[in-house]
Amino acid sequence: MSQAEAHPDDGTADDRLTPVLRPVRAGNGFEEALEQILQVVRLGLVPDGGRLPAERELAGRLGISRVTLREVLKVLQDEGLVESRRGRYGGTFVLAPRAGARGEDELRRRVESVDLEDVLRFREVLEVGAAGLCAAHGLPPASAARLREALARTHEAPLTEYRRHDTLLHLTLAELCGSPSLTAQYAAVRAQLNELLDCIPLLVRNLEHSQRQHVALVEAVLAGDAGGAREAMREHCAGTAALLRGFLA
Protein backbone atom coordinates (compact mmCIF):
# COMPACT_ATOMS: atom_id res chain seq x y z
CA MET A 1 0.00 0.00 0.00
CA SER A 2 1.34 3.44 -0.83
CA GLN A 3 1.49 6.14 1.85
CA ALA A 4 -1.03 8.12 -0.16
CA GLU A 5 -3.48 5.26 0.41
CA ALA A 6 -2.62 4.72 4.07
CA HIS A 7 -5.40 6.89 5.47
CA PRO A 8 -8.78 5.42 4.45
CA ASP A 9 -10.65 8.11 6.36
CA ASP A 10 -9.31 10.79 4.01
CA GLY A 11 -11.70 10.20 1.13
CA THR A 12 -13.21 13.59 1.82
CA ALA A 13 -9.88 15.26 2.52
CA ASP A 14 -10.23 17.68 -0.37
CA ASP A 15 -13.62 18.76 0.98
CA ARG A 16 -12.00 19.43 4.34
CA LEU A 17 -9.61 21.87 2.68
CA THR A 18 -12.45 24.07 1.43
CA PRO A 19 -12.70 26.29 4.57
CA VAL A 20 -8.98 27.08 4.37
CA LEU A 21 -7.98 27.15 0.69
CA ARG A 22 -9.41 30.09 -1.24
CA PRO A 23 -8.18 32.41 -4.01
CA VAL A 24 -5.50 34.78 -2.79
CA ARG A 25 -5.56 38.51 -3.33
CA ALA A 26 -3.50 40.11 -6.07
CA GLY A 27 -0.16 41.44 -4.87
CA ASN A 28 0.40 38.99 -2.01
CA GLY A 29 -0.02 35.69 -3.84
CA PHE A 30 3.11 34.00 -2.51
CA GLU A 31 2.63 35.08 1.10
CA GLU A 32 -1.08 34.29 1.26
CA ALA A 33 -0.63 30.93 -0.45
CA LEU A 34 2.12 30.04 2.02
CA GLU A 35 -0.14 31.06 4.93
CA GLN A 36 -3.02 28.91 3.70
CA ILE A 37 -0.96 25.78 3.05
CA LEU A 38 0.68 26.22 6.46
CA GLN A 39 -2.82 26.24 7.94
CA VAL A 40 -3.62 23.00 6.14
CA VAL A 41 -0.56 21.40 7.73
CA ARG A 42 -1.03 22.85 11.22
CA LEU A 43 -4.73 22.01 11.32
CA GLY A 44 -4.00 18.43 10.36
CA LEU A 45 -6.41 18.59 7.42
CA VAL A 46 -3.93 16.38 5.60
CA PRO A 47 -2.44 13.90 8.09
CA ASP A 48 1.20 13.06 8.63
CA GLY A 49 2.20 11.06 5.57
CA GLY A 50 -0.84 12.22 3.60
CA ARG A 51 -0.62 13.80 0.16
CA LEU A 52 -1.56 17.38 -0.68
CA PRO A 53 -3.80 17.90 -3.72
CA ALA A 54 -2.03 17.77 -7.09
CA GLU A 55 -0.21 20.94 -8.12
CA ARG A 56 -2.75 21.78 -10.83
CA GLU A 57 -5.67 21.54 -8.39
CA LEU A 58 -3.87 23.35 -5.57
CA ALA A 59 -2.79 26.21 -7.83
CA GLY A 60 -6.34 26.46 -9.17
CA ARG A 61 -7.86 26.66 -5.70
CA LEU A 62 -5.42 29.36 -4.67
CA GLY A 63 -5.63 31.28 -7.93
CA ILE A 64 -1.85 31.33 -8.41
CA SER A 65 0.54 30.04 -11.06
CA ARG A 66 2.19 26.66 -10.65
CA VAL A 67 5.54 28.46 -10.61
CA THR A 68 4.46 30.42 -7.52
CA LEU A 69 3.04 27.29 -5.94
CA ARG A 70 6.35 25.45 -6.41
CA GLU A 71 8.16 28.33 -4.70
CA VAL A 72 5.75 27.99 -1.75
CA LEU A 73 6.22 24.21 -1.58
CA LYS A 74 10.02 24.67 -1.72
CA VAL A 75 9.85 26.85 1.41
CA LEU A 76 7.73 24.25 3.21
CA GLN A 77 10.12 21.49 2.14
CA ASP A 78 13.12 23.47 3.41
CA GLU A 79 11.32 23.79 6.76
CA GLY A 80 10.81 20.04 6.93
CA LEU A 81 7.01 20.29 6.78
CA VAL A 82 6.51 18.52 3.44
CA GLU A 83 8.51 16.36 1.06
CA SER A 84 8.25 15.85 -2.69
CA ARG A 85 8.28 12.34 -4.15
CA ARG A 86 8.44 11.20 -7.75
CA GLY A 87 6.93 8.21 -9.46
CA ARG A 88 3.48 6.69 -9.85
CA TYR A 89 2.51 7.49 -6.27
CA GLY A 90 4.44 10.73 -6.15
CA GLY A 91 3.33 14.18 -5.07
CA THR A 92 3.83 16.46 -2.09
CA PHE A 93 3.45 14.74 1.27
CA VAL A 94 2.97 16.27 4.71
CA LEU A 95 5.56 15.63 7.41
CA ALA A 96 3.72 17.06 10.40
CA PRO A 97 5.58 16.92 13.75
CA ARG A 98 4.20 14.49 16.30
CA ALA A 99 2.27 15.98 19.20
CA GLY A 100 4.36 16.75 22.26
CA ALA A 101 7.64 16.04 20.49
CA ARG A 102 9.13 19.49 20.93
CA GLY A 103 8.61 20.10 24.64
CA GLU A 104 8.10 22.97 26.99
CA ASP A 105 11.18 24.92 25.92
CA GLU A 106 9.84 25.08 22.38
CA LEU A 107 6.41 26.07 23.73
CA ARG A 108 7.94 28.98 25.61
CA ARG A 109 9.89 30.05 22.53
CA ARG A 110 6.77 30.03 20.38
CA VAL A 111 4.68 31.88 22.94
CA GLU A 112 7.20 34.73 22.82
CA SER A 113 6.11 35.47 19.24
CA VAL A 114 2.36 35.52 19.91
CA ASP A 115 -0.04 37.16 22.32
CA LEU A 116 -1.30 33.98 23.98
CA GLU A 117 -4.17 35.62 25.84
CA ASP A 118 -5.36 37.30 22.65
CA VAL A 119 -5.26 33.97 20.76
CA LEU A 120 -7.19 32.22 23.54
CA ARG A 121 -9.84 34.94 23.84
CA PHE A 122 -10.35 35.21 20.09
CA ARG A 123 -10.65 31.44 19.82
CA GLU A 124 -13.28 31.44 22.58
CA VAL A 125 -15.31 34.23 20.96
CA LEU A 126 -15.35 32.44 17.59
CA GLU A 127 -16.10 28.97 18.95
CA VAL A 128 -18.75 30.02 21.44
CA GLY A 129 -20.40 32.08 18.72
CA ALA A 130 -20.30 29.23 16.20
CA ALA A 131 -21.77 26.75 18.69
CA GLY A 132 -24.56 29.15 19.58
CA LEU A 133 -25.39 29.86 15.93
CA CYS A 134 -25.52 26.17 15.02
CA ALA A 135 -27.87 25.43 17.91
CA ALA A 136 -30.06 28.49 17.44
CA HIS A 137 -30.54 28.07 13.69
CA GLY A 138 -30.69 24.28 13.76
CA LEU A 139 -28.76 21.91 11.51
CA PRO A 140 -30.32 20.14 8.52
CA PRO A 141 -30.04 16.33 8.59
CA ALA A 142 -26.92 16.16 6.41
CA SER A 143 -25.10 18.73 8.56
CA ALA A 144 -26.15 17.02 11.77
CA ALA A 145 -24.80 13.75 10.38
CA ARG A 146 -21.47 15.44 9.57
CA LEU A 147 -21.21 16.71 13.13
CA ARG A 148 -22.01 13.29 14.61
CA GLU A 149 -19.46 11.66 12.32
CA ALA A 150 -16.77 14.17 13.32
CA LEU A 151 -17.51 13.44 16.99
CA ALA A 152 -17.39 9.69 16.38
CA ARG A 153 -13.97 10.00 14.77
CA THR A 154 -12.58 11.63 17.93
CA HIS A 155 -13.84 8.63 19.93
CA GLU A 156 -12.25 6.16 17.52
CA ALA A 157 -8.95 7.96 16.98
CA PRO A 158 -5.73 6.44 18.32
CA LEU A 159 -3.77 8.70 20.63
CA THR A 160 -1.35 9.77 17.89
CA GLU A 161 -4.27 10.93 15.69
CA TYR A 162 -6.46 12.43 18.39
CA ARG A 163 -5.45 16.06 18.07
CA ARG A 164 -6.03 16.03 14.31
CA HIS A 165 -9.55 14.66 14.70
CA ASP A 166 -10.23 17.06 17.58
CA THR A 167 -9.30 19.92 15.24
CA LEU A 168 -11.57 18.54 12.50
CA LEU A 169 -14.51 18.36 14.92
CA HIS A 170 -14.09 22.00 15.90
CA LEU A 171 -13.53 23.11 12.31
CA THR A 172 -16.68 21.23 11.24
CA LEU A 173 -18.72 23.08 13.84
CA ALA A 174 -17.27 26.41 12.72
CA GLU A 175 -18.05 25.61 9.09
CA LEU A 176 -21.63 24.54 9.87
CA CYS A 177 -22.49 27.85 11.56
CA GLY A 178 -23.02 29.36 8.10
CA SER A 179 -20.47 32.18 8.21
CA PRO A 180 -17.51 31.68 5.83
CA SER A 181 -15.78 34.69 7.42
CA LEU A 182 -16.00 33.13 10.87
CA THR A 183 -14.79 29.79 9.51
CA ALA A 184 -11.74 31.40 7.88
CA GLN A 185 -10.88 33.33 11.04
CA TYR A 186 -11.30 30.22 13.14
CA ALA A 187 -9.04 28.18 10.87
CA ALA A 188 -6.34 30.81 11.27
CA VAL A 189 -6.55 31.02 15.06
CA ARG A 190 -6.79 27.24 15.42
CA ALA A 191 -3.61 26.85 13.37
CA GLN A 192 -1.88 29.20 15.82
CA LEU A 193 -3.25 27.21 18.74
CA ASN A 194 -2.12 23.89 17.27
CA GLU A 195 1.41 25.25 16.90
CA LEU A 196 1.40 25.62 20.69
CA LEU A 197 -0.48 22.42 21.52
CA ASP A 198 1.97 20.40 19.40
CA CYS A 199 4.63 21.27 21.98
CA ILE A 200 2.90 19.60 24.93
CA PRO A 201 2.10 15.93 25.52
CA LEU A 202 -1.32 14.37 25.09
CA LEU A 203 -2.62 13.62 28.57
CA VAL A 204 -5.11 10.75 28.71
CA ARG A 205 -7.05 12.21 31.63
CA ASN A 206 -7.36 15.54 29.85
CA LEU A 207 -8.53 13.82 26.65
CA GLU A 208 -11.20 11.87 28.53
CA HIS A 209 -12.46 15.13 30.03
CA SER A 210 -12.39 16.81 26.60
CA GLN A 211 -14.40 13.96 25.12
CA ARG A 212 -17.13 14.34 27.74
CA GLN A 213 -17.25 18.05 26.90
CA HIS A 214 -17.42 17.26 23.17
CA VAL A 215 -20.39 14.96 23.73
CA ALA A 216 -22.22 17.56 25.84
CA LEU A 217 -21.51 20.22 23.22
CA VAL A 218 -22.75 18.18 20.27
CA GLU A 219 -25.85 17.06 22.17
CA ALA A 220 -26.70 20.68 23.00
CA VAL A 221 -26.20 21.78 19.39
CA LEU A 222 -28.36 18.99 18.00
CA ALA A 223 -31.04 19.65 20.63
CA GLY A 224 -31.21 23.32 19.60
CA ASP A 225 -30.07 24.43 23.06
CA ALA A 226 -28.12 27.58 22.14
CA GLY A 227 -27.39 28.57 25.75
CA GLY A 228 -26.21 25.09 26.64
CA ALA A 229 -24.04 24.87 23.51
CA ARG A 230 -22.39 28.22 24.25
CA GLU A 231 -21.72 27.27 27.86
CA ALA A 232 -20.33 23.84 26.93
CA MET A 233 -17.98 25.43 24.40
CA ARG A 234 -16.94 28.17 26.82
CA GLU A 235 -16.03 25.55 29.42
CA HIS A 236 -14.16 23.50 26.83
CA CYS A 237 -12.10 26.50 25.67
CA ALA A 238 -11.30 27.33 29.29
CA GLY A 239 -9.90 23.83 29.75
CA THR A 240 -7.50 24.20 26.84
CA ALA A 241 -6.44 27.63 28.10
CA ALA A 242 -5.77 26.25 31.58
CA LEU A 243 -3.68 23.39 30.13
CA LEU A 244 -1.45 25.75 28.15
CA ARG A 245 -1.07 28.13 31.08
CA GLY A 246 -0.17 25.19 33.29
CA PHE A 247 2.72 24.14 31.06
CA LEU A 248 3.94 27.75 30.98
CA ALA A 249 3.68 28.31 34.74
mmCIF file of C-alpha atoms in Angstrom, residues 20-244:
data_model
loop_
_atom_site.group_PDB
_atom_site.id
_atom_site.type_symbol
_atom_site.label_atom_id
_atom_site.label_comp_id
_atom_site.label_asym_id
_atom_site.label_seq_id
_atom_site.Cartn_x
_atom_site.Cartn_y
_atom_site.Cartn_z
ATOM 1 C CA VAL A 20 -8.979 27.077 4.370
ATOM 2 C CA LEU A 21 -7.985 27.151 0.688
ATOM 3 C CA ARG A 22 -9.408 30.091 -1.235
ATOM 4 C CA PRO A 23 -8.179 32.407 -4.012
ATOM 5 C CA VAL A 24 -5.497 34.776 -2.794
ATOM 6 C CA ARG A 25 -5.562 38.512 -3.331
ATOM 7 C CA ALA A 26 -3.496 40.111 -6.071
ATOM 8 C CA GLY A 27 -0.157 41.442 -4.871
ATOM 9 C CA ASN A 28 0.395 38.990 -2.014
ATOM 10 C CA GLY A 29 -0.019 35.686 -3.843
ATOM 11 C CA PHE A 30 3.109 33.998 -2.508
ATOM 12 C CA GLU A 31 2.635 35.083 1.103
ATOM 13 C CA GLU A 32 -1.075 34.287 1.258
ATOM 14 C CA ALA A 33 -0.631 30.926 -0.447
ATOM 15 C CA LEU A 34 2.117 30.040 2.024
ATOM 16 C CA GLU A 35 -0.135 31.057 4.927
ATOM 17 C CA GLN A 36 -3.021 28.914 3.696
ATOM 18 C CA ILE A 37 -0.961 25.781 3.054
ATOM 19 C CA LEU A 38 0.684 26.215 6.459
ATOM 20 C CA GLN A 39 -2.818 26.243 7.942
ATOM 21 C CA VAL A 40 -3.624 22.998 6.140
ATOM 22 C CA VAL A 41 -0.563 21.398 7.729
ATOM 23 C CA ARG A 42 -1.027 22.854 11.224
ATOM 24 C CA LEU A 43 -4.730 22.012 11.318
ATOM 25 C CA GLY A 44 -3.997 18.427 10.361
ATOM 26 C CA LEU A 45 -6.410 18.595 7.423
ATOM 27 C CA VAL A 46 -3.932 16.384 5.600
ATOM 28 C CA PRO A 47 -2.441 13.904 8.095
ATOM 29 C CA ASP A 48 1.198 13.059 8.632
ATOM 30 C CA GLY A 49 2.200 11.065 5.571
ATOM 31 C CA GLY A 50 -0.839 12.222 3.597
ATOM 32 C CA ARG A 51 -0.622 13.797 0.163
ATOM 33 C CA LEU A 52 -1.564 17.378 -0.677
ATOM 34 C CA PRO A 53 -3.795 17.902 -3.724
ATOM 35 C CA ALA A 54 -2.028 17.773 -7.086
ATOM 36 C CA GLU A 55 -0.209 20.944 -8.120
ATOM 37 C CA ARG A 56 -2.752 21.776 -10.829
ATOM 38 C CA GLU A 57 -5.671 21.542 -8.386
ATOM 39 C CA LEU A 58 -3.867 23.354 -5.571
ATOM 40 C CA ALA A 59 -2.786 26.212 -7.832
ATOM 41 C CA GLY A 60 -6.345 26.460 -9.173
ATOM 42 C CA ARG A 61 -7.856 26.658 -5.702
ATOM 43 C CA LEU A 62 -5.418 29.362 -4.667
ATOM 44 C CA GLY A 63 -5.628 31.283 -7.927
ATOM 45 C CA ILE A 64 -1.847 31.329 -8.410
ATOM 46 C CA SER A 65 0.544 30.038 -11.057
ATOM 47 C CA ARG A 66 2.186 26.662 -10.654
ATOM 48 C CA VAL A 67 5.542 28.455 -10.607
ATOM 49 C CA THR A 68 4.464 30.423 -7.523
ATOM 50 C CA LEU A 69 3.044 27.290 -5.939
ATOM 51 C CA ARG A 70 6.346 25.453 -6.414
ATOM 52 C CA GLU A 71 8.157 28.331 -4.695
ATOM 53 C CA VAL A 72 5.753 27.990 -1.754
ATOM 54 C CA LEU A 73 6.224 24.211 -1.579
ATOM 55 C CA LYS A 74 10.018 24.667 -1.718
ATOM 56 C CA VAL A 75 9.851 26.849 1.406
ATOM 57 C CA LEU A 76 7.731 24.248 3.207
ATOM 58 C CA GLN A 77 10.119 21.495 2.137
ATOM 59 C CA ASP A 78 13.124 23.467 3.408
ATOM 60 C CA GLU A 79 11.319 23.789 6.756
ATOM 61 C CA GLY A 80 10.810 20.037 6.933
ATOM 62 C CA LEU A 81 7.013 20.290 6.779
ATOM 63 C CA VAL A 82 6.509 18.523 3.436
ATOM 64 C CA GLU A 83 8.506 16.365 1.057
ATOM 65 C CA SER A 84 8.255 15.854 -2.687
ATOM 66 C CA ARG A 85 8.277 12.338 -4.153
ATOM 67 C CA ARG A 86 8.441 11.204 -7.754
ATOM 68 C CA GLY A 87 6.925 8.207 -9.457
ATOM 69 C CA ARG A 88 3.482 6.687 -9.852
ATOM 70 C CA TYR A 89 2.509 7.487 -6.270
ATOM 71 C CA GLY A 90 4.436 10.726 -6.146
ATOM 72 C CA GLY A 91 3.333 14.180 -5.075
ATOM 73 C CA THR A 92 3.834 16.465 -2.092
ATOM 74 C CA PHE A 93 3.448 14.736 1.270
ATOM 75 C CA VAL A 94 2.966 16.266 4.714
ATOM 76 C CA LEU A 95 5.562 15.631 7.405
ATOM 77 C CA ALA A 96 3.724 17.057 10.400
ATOM 78 C CA PRO A 97 5.577 16.918 13.754
ATOM 79 C CA ARG A 98 4.204 14.487 16.304
ATOM 80 C CA ALA A 99 2.275 15.977 19.197
ATOM 81 C CA GLY A 100 4.362 16.748 22.257
ATOM 82 C CA ALA A 101 7.637 16.040 20.486
ATOM 83 C CA ARG A 102 9.126 19.491 20.930
ATOM 84 C CA GLY A 103 8.613 20.099 24.635
ATOM 85 C CA GLU A 104 8.102 22.970 26.994
ATOM 86 C CA ASP A 105 11.181 24.923 25.918
ATOM 87 C CA GLU A 106 9.841 25.085 22.385
ATOM 88 C CA LEU A 107 6.412 26.065 23.732
ATOM 89 C CA ARG A 108 7.941 28.980 25.610
ATOM 90 C CA ARG A 109 9.886 30.047 22.531
ATOM 91 C CA ARG A 110 6.765 30.027 20.377
ATOM 92 C CA VAL A 111 4.682 31.883 22.941
ATOM 93 C CA GLU A 112 7.200 34.728 22.823
ATOM 94 C CA SER A 113 6.113 35.474 19.245
ATOM 95 C CA VAL A 114 2.355 35.519 19.908
ATOM 96 C CA ASP A 115 -0.036 37.160 22.325
ATOM 97 C CA LEU A 116 -1.304 33.981 23.979
ATOM 98 C CA GLU A 117 -4.171 35.623 25.836
ATOM 99 C CA ASP A 118 -5.360 37.298 22.653
ATOM 100 C CA VAL A 119 -5.261 33.974 20.762
ATOM 101 C CA LEU A 120 -7.194 32.221 23.544
ATOM 102 C CA ARG A 121 -9.839 34.942 23.838
ATOM 103 C CA PHE A 122 -10.347 35.206 20.091
ATOM 104 C CA ARG A 123 -10.650 31.440 19.818
ATOM 105 C CA GLU A 124 -13.281 31.442 22.576
ATOM 106 C CA VAL A 125 -15.308 34.228 20.957
ATOM 107 C CA LEU A 126 -15.354 32.440 17.594
ATOM 108 C CA GLU A 127 -16.097 28.971 18.949
ATOM 109 C CA VAL A 128 -18.750 30.023 21.440
ATOM 110 C CA GLY A 129 -20.397 32.080 18.715
ATOM 111 C CA ALA A 130 -20.304 29.230 16.204
ATOM 112 C CA ALA A 131 -21.771 26.749 18.686
ATOM 113 C CA GLY A 132 -24.561 29.146 19.582
ATOM 114 C CA LEU A 133 -25.388 29.857 15.933
ATOM 115 C CA CYS A 134 -25.523 26.166 15.018
ATOM 116 C CA ALA A 135 -27.868 25.425 17.908
ATOM 117 C CA ALA A 136 -30.064 28.493 17.445
ATOM 118 C CA HIS A 137 -30.537 28.066 13.688
ATOM 119 C CA GLY A 138 -30.687 24.275 13.758
ATOM 120 C CA LEU A 139 -28.758 21.915 11.508
ATOM 121 C CA PRO A 140 -30.319 20.144 8.518
ATOM 122 C CA PRO A 141 -30.041 16.334 8.588
ATOM 123 C CA ALA A 142 -26.917 16.162 6.412
ATOM 124 C CA SER A 143 -25.095 18.729 8.555
ATOM 125 C CA ALA A 144 -26.154 17.017 11.769
ATOM 126 C CA ALA A 145 -24.796 13.747 10.382
ATOM 127 C CA ARG A 146 -21.469 15.442 9.568
ATOM 128 C CA LEU A 147 -21.207 16.712 13.134
ATOM 129 C CA ARG A 148 -22.010 13.295 14.606
ATOM 130 C CA GLU A 149 -19.455 11.659 12.318
ATOM 131 C CA ALA A 150 -16.773 14.169 13.320
ATOM 132 C CA LEU A 151 -17.511 13.442 16.987
ATOM 133 C CA ALA A 152 -17.394 9.692 16.384
ATOM 134 C CA ARG A 153 -13.970 10.004 14.767
ATOM 135 C CA THR A 154 -12.577 11.628 17.926
ATOM 136 C CA HIS A 155 -13.836 8.629 19.933
ATOM 137 C CA GLU A 156 -12.248 6.156 17.521
ATOM 138 C CA ALA A 157 -8.951 7.964 16.977
ATOM 139 C CA PRO A 158 -5.729 6.439 18.320
ATOM 140 C CA LEU A 159 -3.768 8.701 20.631
ATOM 141 C CA THR A 160 -1.352 9.771 17.894
ATOM 142 C CA GLU A 161 -4.267 10.931 15.693
ATOM 143 C CA TYR A 162 -6.457 12.433 18.389
ATOM 144 C CA ARG A 163 -5.447 16.063 18.072
ATOM 145 C CA ARG A 164 -6.029 16.034 14.314
ATOM 146 C CA HIS A 165 -9.554 14.659 14.699
ATOM 147 C CA ASP A 166 -10.232 17.056 17.576
ATOM 148 C CA THR A 167 -9.303 19.917 15.237
ATOM 149 C CA LEU A 168 -11.568 18.539 12.502
ATOM 150 C CA LEU A 169 -14.513 18.356 14.919
ATOM 151 C CA HIS A 170 -14.091 21.996 15.904
ATOM 152 C CA LEU A 171 -13.527 23.106 12.310
ATOM 153 C CA THR A 172 -16.677 21.234 11.244
ATOM 154 C CA LEU A 173 -18.721 23.082 13.843
ATOM 155 C CA ALA A 174 -17.271 26.414 12.717
ATOM 156 C CA GLU A 175 -18.052 25.613 9.089
ATOM 157 C CA LEU A 176 -21.634 24.542 9.866
ATOM 158 C CA CYS A 177 -22.491 27.851 11.557
ATOM 159 C CA GLY A 178 -23.025 29.362 8.099
ATOM 160 C CA SER A 179 -20.466 32.181 8.208
ATOM 161 C CA PRO A 180 -17.514 31.679 5.829
ATOM 162 C CA SER A 181 -15.782 34.688 7.422
ATOM 163 C CA LEU A 182 -16.002 33.134 10.873
ATOM 164 C CA THR A 183 -14.792 29.789 9.506
ATOM 165 C CA ALA A 184 -11.736 31.403 7.878
ATOM 166 C CA GLN A 185 -10.879 33.331 11.039
ATOM 167 C CA TYR A 186 -11.303 30.216 13.144
ATOM 168 C CA ALA A 187 -9.043 28.180 10.870
ATOM 169 C CA ALA A 188 -6.336 30.811 11.272
ATOM 170 C CA VAL A 189 -6.550 31.015 15.059
ATOM 171 C CA ARG A 190 -6.788 27.235 15.420
ATOM 172 C CA ALA A 191 -3.615 26.851 13.367
ATOM 173 C CA GLN A 192 -1.876 29.200 15.820
ATOM 174 C CA LEU A 193 -3.248 27.211 18.740
ATOM 175 C CA ASN A 194 -2.119 23.889 17.265
ATOM 176 C CA GLU A 195 1.405 25.254 16.898
ATOM 177 C CA LEU A 196 1.404 25.621 20.690
ATOM 178 C CA LEU A 197 -0.480 22.416 21.522
ATOM 179 C CA ASP A 198 1.968 20.397 19.402
ATOM 180 C CA CYS A 199 4.635 21.268 21.981
ATOM 181 C CA ILE A 200 2.903 19.603 24.930
ATOM 182 C CA PRO A 201 2.105 15.927 25.522
ATOM 183 C CA LEU A 202 -1.317 14.375 25.088
ATOM 184 C CA LEU A 203 -2.619 13.620 28.572
ATOM 185 C CA VAL A 204 -5.114 10.751 28.707
ATOM 186 C CA ARG A 205 -7.048 12.210 31.628
ATOM 187 C CA ASN A 206 -7.357 15.537 29.848
ATOM 188 C CA LEU A 207 -8.534 13.822 26.652
ATOM 189 C CA GLU A 208 -11.200 11.872 28.535
ATOM 190 C CA HIS A 209 -12.462 15.132 30.026
ATOM 191 C CA SER A 210 -12.391 16.810 26.604
ATOM 192 C CA GLN A 211 -14.396 13.961 25.119
ATOM 193 C CA ARG A 212 -17.134 14.343 27.740
ATOM 194 C CA GLN A 213 -17.253 18.045 26.901
ATOM 195 C CA HIS A 214 -17.422 17.259 23.171
ATOM 196 C CA VAL A 215 -20.391 14.957 23.731
ATOM 197 C CA ALA A 216 -22.220 17.562 25.835
ATOM 198 C CA LEU A 217 -21.505 20.218 23.222
ATOM 199 C CA VAL A 218 -22.754 18.177 20.266
ATOM 200 C CA GLU A 219 -25.852 17.057 22.170
ATOM 201 C CA ALA A 220 -26.701 20.678 23.005
ATOM 202 C CA VAL A 221 -26.201 21.785 19.390
ATOM 203 C CA LEU A 222 -28.359 18.987 17.999
ATOM 204 C CA ALA A 223 -31.043 19.650 20.627
ATOM 205 C CA GLY A 224 -31.212 23.320 19.600
ATOM 206 C CA ASP A 225 -30.073 24.434 23.065
ATOM 207 C CA ALA A 226 -28.119 27.576 22.141
ATOM 208 C CA GLY A 227 -27.394 28.570 25.748
ATOM 209 C CA GLY A 228 -26.213 25.085 26.637
ATOM 210 C CA ALA A 229 -24.042 24.875 23.507
ATOM 211 C CA ARG A 230 -22.387 28.216 24.245
ATOM 212 C CA GLU A 231 -21.724 27.268 27.863
ATOM 213 C CA ALA A 232 -20.330 23.839 26.927
ATOM 214 C CA MET A 233 -17.984 25.431 24.402
ATOM 215 C CA ARG A 234 -16.940 28.169 26.822
ATOM 216 C CA GLU A 235 -16.031 25.548 29.419
ATOM 217 C CA HIS A 236 -14.162 23.501 26.828
ATOM 218 C CA CYS A 237 -12.099 26.496 25.674
ATOM 219 C CA ALA A 238 -11.305 27.335 29.289
ATOM 220 C CA GLY A 239 -9.903 23.833 29.755
ATOM 221 C CA THR A 240 -7.504 24.203 26.841
ATOM 222 C CA ALA A 241 -6.441 27.631 28.099
ATOM 223 C CA ALA A 242 -5.767 26.248 31.578
ATOM 224 C CA LEU A 243 -3.685 23.392 30.133
ATOM 225 C CA LEU A 244 -1.448 25.748 28.148
#
